Amino acid sequence: MILAIPDVLTGAALATARAKLEAAAWIDGKATAGHQGARVKDNQQLAADDPVAREIGAQIVAVLQKNPLFVSAALPLHLLPPMFNRYSGGQTFGTHVDGSIRTLPDGRRIRTDLSCTLFFAEPDEYDGGELIIEDTYGSKSVKLPAGHLILYPSTSLHRITPVTRGARLCSFFWLQSMIRDDARRALLFDMDVGIQRLAADAPGHAGVVQLTGVYHNLLRQWAET
Ligand code: NI
């Protein structure tokens, strides 16, 4: 499932975060690429211990933990600290797959089930910079408004097209979901959305409680915690 989460950051919070990121100490992105990624990766990043990256990263995690659409779709178990990248002057990231296992700052290893990209620049501020995700139905091109986030399976091959004008500024990170399997996670998300719609249209209907029970019992059967 590929899902856009709108308005993760908005207004003054978005503008302040962006201004801090633009003034931060950007370094060559190859420093953090794996063996395969280093050959196709050409961008800038903030170091993991950069104070701006840490501050804005913590802010992103805090707002996502309170975002009902994100929580319902991702069912997150562990979120890796958000990282930040910047593409300009023709920079690009060729087709690659994200590493399956990553290490948390405390040494624990997490499996990357879902990849997230949060956009900080508006689409009309730069040319190119589309995130192209290979899906079972073909490829999907993603370029969202500032403050919006795209959630997609980490199993996907993906790339960033060259940025030929302006700069593409994003946060990117991974998470391990309580539900490892993308199809099961999509079923639970559809069911949750359906229950919310029923609850809004027929408040107090006994069927809503029954379906909520089914949702939680499926989660109980499938979840890793
Ligand atoms: Ni990637």
mmCIF file of C-alpha atoms and ligand atoms in Angstrom:
data_model
loop_
_atom_site.group_PDB
_atom_site.id
_atom_site.type_symbol
_atom_site.label_atom_id
_atom_site.label_comp_id
_atom_site.label_asym_id
_atom_site.label_seq_id
_atom_site.Cartn_x
_atom_site.Cartn_y
_atom_site.Cartn_z
ATOM 1 C CA MET A 1 0.000 0.000 0.000
ATOM 2 C CA ILE A 2 1.222 3.460 -0.924
ATOM 3 C CA LEU A 3 -0.526 6.204 1.052
ATOM 4 C CA ALA A 4 -0.165 9.986 1.285
ATOM 5 C CA ILE A 5 -0.589 11.476 4.764
ATOM 6 C CA PRO A 6 -1.511 15.166 4.348
ATOM 7 C CA ASP A 7 -0.593 18.032 6.697
ATOM 8 C CA VAL A 8 1.851 16.212 8.984
ATOM 9 C CA LEU A 9 3.459 19.618 9.544
ATOM 10 C CA THR A 10 1.641 22.885 8.802
ATOM 11 C CA GLY A 11 1.847 26.653 9.243
ATOM 12 C CA ALA A 12 4.468 28.134 11.539
ATOM 13 C CA ALA A 13 5.818 24.713 12.633
ATOM 14 C CA LEU A 14 6.532 23.799 9.002
ATOM 15 C CA ALA A 15 8.050 27.188 8.148
ATOM 16 C CA THR A 16 10.299 27.218 11.244
ATOM 17 C CA ALA A 17 11.495 23.651 10.651
ATOM 18 C CA ARG A 18 12.260 24.420 7.017
ATOM 19 C CA ALA A 19 14.226 27.582 7.867
ATOM 20 C CA LYS A 20 16.360 25.639 10.377
ATOM 21 C CA LEU A 21 16.984 22.865 7.831
ATOM 22 C CA GLU A 22 18.019 25.307 5.117
ATOM 23 C CA ALA A 23 20.621 26.858 7.442
ATOM 24 C CA ALA A 24 21.964 23.477 8.639
ATOM 25 C CA ALA A 25 25.356 21.852 7.885
ATOM 26 C CA TRP A 26 24.733 19.664 4.808
ATOM 27 C CA ILE A 27 27.252 16.917 3.944
ATOM 28 C CA ASP A 28 27.739 14.472 1.054
ATOM 29 C CA GLY A 29 25.000 11.823 1.182
ATOM 30 C CA LYS A 30 27.380 9.038 0.123
ATOM 31 C CA ALA A 31 28.631 9.000 3.736
ATOM 32 C CA THR A 32 25.557 7.037 4.821
ATOM 33 C CA ALA A 33 24.902 4.931 1.705
ATOM 34 C CA GLY A 34 25.324 1.167 1.692
ATOM 35 C CA HIS A 35 27.559 -0.692 -0.781
ATOM 36 C CA GLN A 36 24.891 -0.813 -3.492
ATOM 37 C CA GLY A 37 23.413 2.631 -2.754
ATOM 38 C CA ALA A 38 26.732 4.516 -2.961
ATOM 39 C CA ARG A 39 27.000 3.848 -6.692
ATOM 40 C CA VAL A 40 23.665 5.495 -7.536
ATOM 41 C CA LYS A 41 23.306 8.085 -4.779
ATOM 42 C CA ASP A 42 24.153 11.757 -5.352
ATOM 43 C CA ASN A 43 22.646 14.126 -2.774
ATOM 44 C CA GLN A 44 23.318 15.969 0.460
ATOM 45 C CA GLN A 45 22.298 14.878 3.936
ATOM 46 C CA LEU A 46 22.484 16.018 7.523
ATOM 47 C CA ALA A 47 24.660 13.894 9.804
ATOM 48 C CA ALA A 48 22.673 11.653 12.153
ATOM 49 C CA ASP A 49 24.014 13.551 15.176
ATOM 50 C CA ASP A 50 23.420 16.997 13.679
ATOM 51 C CA PRO A 51 21.511 19.033 16.311
ATOM 52 C CA VAL A 52 19.021 20.385 13.737
ATOM 53 C CA ALA A 53 18.356 16.848 12.439
ATOM 54 C CA ARG A 54 17.780 15.637 15.991
ATOM 55 C CA GLU A 55 15.474 18.510 16.891
ATOM 56 C CA ILE A 56 13.297 18.402 13.761
ATOM 57 C CA GLY A 57 13.412 14.593 13.777
ATOM 58 C CA ALA A 58 11.994 14.474 17.311
ATOM 59 C CA GLN A 59 9.311 16.945 16.278
ATOM 60 C CA ILE A 60 8.314 14.748 13.304
ATOM 61 C CA VAL A 61 8.118 11.610 15.472
ATOM 62 C CA ALA A 62 5.987 13.456 18.048
ATOM 63 C CA VAL A 63 3.435 14.685 15.501
ATOM 64 C CA LEU A 64 3.250 11.320 13.726
ATOM 65 C CA GLN A 65 2.536 9.448 16.959
ATOM 66 C CA LYS A 66 -0.574 11.643 17.304
ATOM 67 C CA ASN A 67 -1.628 11.403 13.624
ATOM 68 C CA PRO A 68 -4.597 8.941 13.449
ATOM 69 C CA LEU A 69 -4.223 8.254 9.699
ATOM 70 C CA PHE A 70 -0.499 7.486 10.038
ATOM 71 C CA VAL A 71 -1.002 5.241 13.085
ATOM 72 C CA SER A 72 -3.877 3.352 11.448
ATOM 73 C CA ALA A 73 -2.013 2.799 8.172
ATOM 74 C CA ALA A 74 1.463 2.049 9.567
ATOM 75 C CA LEU A 75 0.685 0.402 12.931
ATOM 76 C CA PRO A 76 4.209 1.416 13.959
ATOM 77 C CA LEU A 77 6.260 -0.607 16.431
ATOM 78 C CA HIS A 78 9.652 1.141 16.097
ATOM 79 C CA LEU A 79 10.383 4.396 14.252
ATOM 80 C CA LEU A 80 13.963 5.082 13.199
ATOM 81 C CA PRO A 81 15.127 8.661 13.861
ATOM 82 C CA PRO A 82 14.208 10.778 10.815
ATOM 83 C CA MET A 83 17.050 11.738 8.458
ATOM 84 C CA PHE A 84 17.168 14.646 6.015
ATOM 85 C CA ASN A 85 18.282 15.038 2.426
ATOM 86 C CA ARG A 86 18.609 17.748 -0.163
ATOM 87 C CA TYR A 87 18.885 17.464 -3.950
ATOM 88 C CA SER A 88 19.855 20.323 -6.290
ATOM 89 C CA GLY A 89 21.989 21.014 -9.386
ATOM 90 C CA GLY A 90 20.987 17.803 -11.192
ATOM 91 C CA GLN A 91 21.444 15.532 -8.170
ATOM 92 C CA THR A 92 19.610 12.212 -8.255
ATOM 93 C CA PHE A 93 19.337 8.823 -6.574
ATOM 94 C CA GLY A 94 19.125 5.902 -9.015
ATOM 95 C CA THR A 95 17.017 2.783 -8.610
ATOM 96 C CA HIS A 96 17.716 1.005 -5.315
ATOM 97 C CA VAL A 97 16.069 -0.888 -2.494
ATOM 98 C CA ASP A 98 16.440 0.337 1.089
ATOM 99 C CA GLY A 99 18.402 -1.906 3.453
ATOM 100 C CA SER A 100 16.180 -4.440 5.252
ATOM 101 C CA ILE A 101 17.722 -4.106 8.714
ATOM 102 C CA ARG A 102 18.848 -0.878 10.377
ATOM 103 C CA THR A 103 20.327 -0.192 13.784
ATOM 104 C CA LEU A 104 18.718 2.150 16.320
ATOM 105 C CA PRO A 105 20.989 4.565 18.241
ATOM 106 C CA ASP A 106 20.789 2.212 21.262
ATOM 107 C CA GLY A 107 22.082 -0.720 19.199
ATOM 108 C CA ARG A 108 18.765 -2.539 18.685
ATOM 109 C CA ARG A 109 18.156 -3.706 15.149
ATOM 110 C CA ILE A 110 14.846 -3.066 13.433
ATOM 111 C CA ARG A 111 13.353 -4.432 10.243
ATOM 112 C CA THR A 112 12.323 -1.772 7.725
ATOM 113 C CA ASP A 113 8.716 -2.542 6.738
ATOM 114 C CA LEU A 114 7.679 0.948 5.636
ATOM 115 C CA SER A 115 9.600 3.875 4.172
ATOM 116 C CA CYS A 116 8.471 7.475 4.738
ATOM 117 C CA THR A 117 9.314 10.704 2.928
ATOM 118 C CA LEU A 118 8.140 14.050 4.330
ATOM 119 C CA PHE A 119 8.402 16.968 1.897
ATOM 120 C CA PHE A 120 9.629 20.417 3.012
ATOM 121 C CA ALA A 121 9.613 22.269 -0.345
ATOM 122 C CA GLU A 122 6.543 22.976 -2.477
ATOM 123 C CA PRO A 123 6.375 21.057 -5.798
ATOM 124 C CA ASP A 124 6.590 24.265 -7.884
ATOM 125 C CA GLU A 125 9.835 25.337 -6.183
ATOM 126 C CA TYR A 126 11.888 22.692 -8.012
ATOM 127 C CA ASP A 127 11.878 20.725 -11.256
ATOM 128 C CA GLY A 128 12.324 16.963 -11.126
ATOM 129 C CA GLY A 129 12.837 15.312 -7.758
ATOM 130 C CA GLU A 130 9.928 12.916 -8.201
ATOM 131 C CA LEU A 131 10.054 9.814 -6.018
ATOM 132 C CA ILE A 132 9.336 6.952 -8.421
ATOM 133 C CA ILE A 133 8.107 3.821 -6.634
ATOM 134 C CA GLU A 134 7.848 0.533 -8.511
ATOM 135 C CA ASP A 135 4.569 -1.106 -7.555
ATOM 136 C CA THR A 136 2.813 -4.260 -8.725
ATOM 137 C CA TYR A 137 0.674 -2.084 -11.038
ATOM 138 C CA GLY A 138 3.672 -0.285 -12.504
ATOM 139 C CA SER A 139 5.528 2.757 -11.254
ATOM 140 C CA LYS A 140 4.044 5.579 -9.228
ATOM 141 C CA SER A 141 5.421 9.127 -9.319
ATOM 142 C CA VAL A 142 5.216 11.042 -6.039
ATOM 143 C CA LYS A 143 5.836 14.759 -5.444
ATOM 144 C CA LEU A 144 3.764 16.099 -2.567
ATOM 145 C CA PRO A 145 3.092 19.567 -1.115
ATOM 146 C CA ALA A 146 5.305 20.746 1.754
ATOM 147 C CA GLY A 147 4.282 19.173 5.065
ATOM 148 C CA HIS A 148 2.807 16.041 3.438
ATOM 149 C CA LEU A 149 4.256 12.549 3.838
ATOM 150 C CA ILE A 150 4.282 9.459 1.617
ATOM 151 C CA LEU A 151 4.240 6.004 3.197
ATOM 152 C CA TYR A 152 5.315 3.058 1.015
ATOM 153 C CA PRO A 153 6.522 -0.519 1.449
ATOM 154 C CA SER A 154 10.291 -0.743 2.018
ATOM 155 C CA THR A 155 10.317 -3.779 -0.269
ATOM 156 C CA SER A 156 9.778 -1.476 -3.290
ATOM 157 C CA LEU A 157 12.464 -0.537 -5.771
ATOM 158 C CA HIS A 158 12.500 3.258 -5.982
ATOM 159 C CA ARG A 159 14.506 6.232 -7.254
ATOM 160 C CA ILE A 160 14.615 10.031 -7.242
ATOM 161 C CA THR A 161 14.639 11.785 -10.619
ATOM 162 C CA PRO A 162 17.304 14.496 -11.166
ATOM 163 C CA VAL A 163 16.516 17.907 -9.645
ATOM 164 C CA THR A 164 17.243 20.338 -12.463
ATOM 165 C CA ARG A 165 15.987 23.597 -10.857
ATOM 166 C CA GLY A 166 15.690 24.679 -7.227
ATOM 167 C CA ALA A 167 16.142 22.267 -4.340
ATOM 168 C CA ARG A 168 14.197 19.273 -3.048
ATOM 169 C CA LEU A 169 14.316 19.191 0.747
ATOM 170 C CA CYS A 170 12.883 16.165 2.545
ATOM 171 C CA SER A 171 12.992 14.054 5.645
ATOM 172 C CA PHE A 172 13.140 10.292 5.120
ATOM 173 C CA PHE A 173 12.966 7.444 7.597
ATOM 174 C CA TRP A 174 11.824 3.894 8.160
ATOM 175 C CA LEU A 175 9.692 2.005 10.592
ATOM 176 C CA GLN A 176 9.055 -1.523 11.735
ATOM 177 C CA SER A 177 5.332 -2.181 11.809
ATOM 178 C CA MET A 178 3.488 -4.390 14.296
ATOM 179 C CA ILE A 179 2.163 -6.059 11.120
ATOM 180 C CA ARG A 180 5.003 -7.338 8.980
ATOM 181 C CA ASP A 181 2.913 -8.330 5.967
ATOM 182 C CA ASP A 182 1.809 -5.477 3.694
ATOM 183 C CA ALA A 183 -1.420 -7.252 2.598
ATOM 184 C CA ARG A 184 -2.525 -7.901 6.190
ATOM 185 C CA ARG A 185 -1.669 -4.323 7.168
ATOM 186 C CA ALA A 186 -3.734 -3.025 4.221
ATOM 187 C CA LEU A 187 -6.713 -5.203 5.270
ATOM 188 C CA LEU A 188 -6.575 -3.839 8.822
ATOM 189 C CA PHE A 189 -6.352 -0.270 7.513
ATOM 190 C CA ASP A 190 -9.367 -0.765 5.212
ATOM 191 C CA MET A 191 -11.318 -2.298 8.063
ATOM 192 C CA ASP A 192 -10.433 0.555 10.419
ATOM 193 C CA VAL A 193 -11.480 3.155 7.847
ATOM 194 C CA GLY A 194 -14.752 1.273 7.242
ATOM 195 C CA ILE A 195 -15.510 1.047 10.972
ATOM 196 C CA GLN A 196 -14.863 4.786 11.403
ATOM 197 C CA ARG A 197 -17.279 5.566 8.556
ATOM 198 C CA LEU A 198 -19.975 3.273 9.997
ATOM 199 C CA ALA A 199 -19.493 4.758 13.463
ATOM 200 C CA ALA A 200 -19.981 8.253 12.027
ATOM 201 C CA ASP A 201 -23.101 7.330 10.009
ATOM 202 C CA ALA A 202 -24.744 5.007 12.540
ATOM 203 C CA PRO A 203 -23.506 5.988 16.004
ATOM 204 C CA GLY A 204 -24.313 3.421 18.654
ATOM 205 C CA HIS A 205 -25.048 0.617 16.155
ATOM 206 C CA ALA A 206 -24.202 -2.762 17.739
ATOM 207 C CA GLY A 207 -22.443 -3.826 14.533
ATOM 208 C CA VAL A 208 -19.772 -1.183 15.071
ATOM 209 C CA VAL A 209 -18.767 -2.758 18.386
ATOM 210 C CA GLN A 210 -18.772 -6.226 16.816
ATOM 211 C CA LEU A 211 -16.570 -5.128 13.902
ATOM 212 C CA THR A 212 -14.247 -3.283 16.294
ATOM 213 C CA GLY A 213 -13.913 -6.592 18.131
ATOM 214 C CA VAL A 214 -12.997 -8.365 14.888
ATOM 215 C CA TYR A 215 -10.398 -5.668 14.135
ATOM 216 C CA HIS A 216 -8.732 -6.047 17.505
ATOM 217 C CA ASN A 217 -8.877 -9.837 17.407
ATOM 218 C CA LEU A 218 -7.170 -9.867 14.003
ATOM 219 C CA LEU A 219 -4.559 -7.475 15.387
ATOM 220 C CA ARG A 220 -4.110 -9.810 18.364
ATOM 221 C CA GLN A 221 -3.556 -12.765 15.995
ATOM 222 C CA TRP A 222 -1.095 -10.985 13.700
ATOM 223 C CA ALA A 223 0.734 -8.315 15.714
ATOM 224 C CA GLU A 224 4.349 -8.488 16.831
ATOM 225 C CA THR A 225 4.987 -6.291 19.857
HETATM 226 NI NI NI B 1 15.653 4.736 -0.699
#
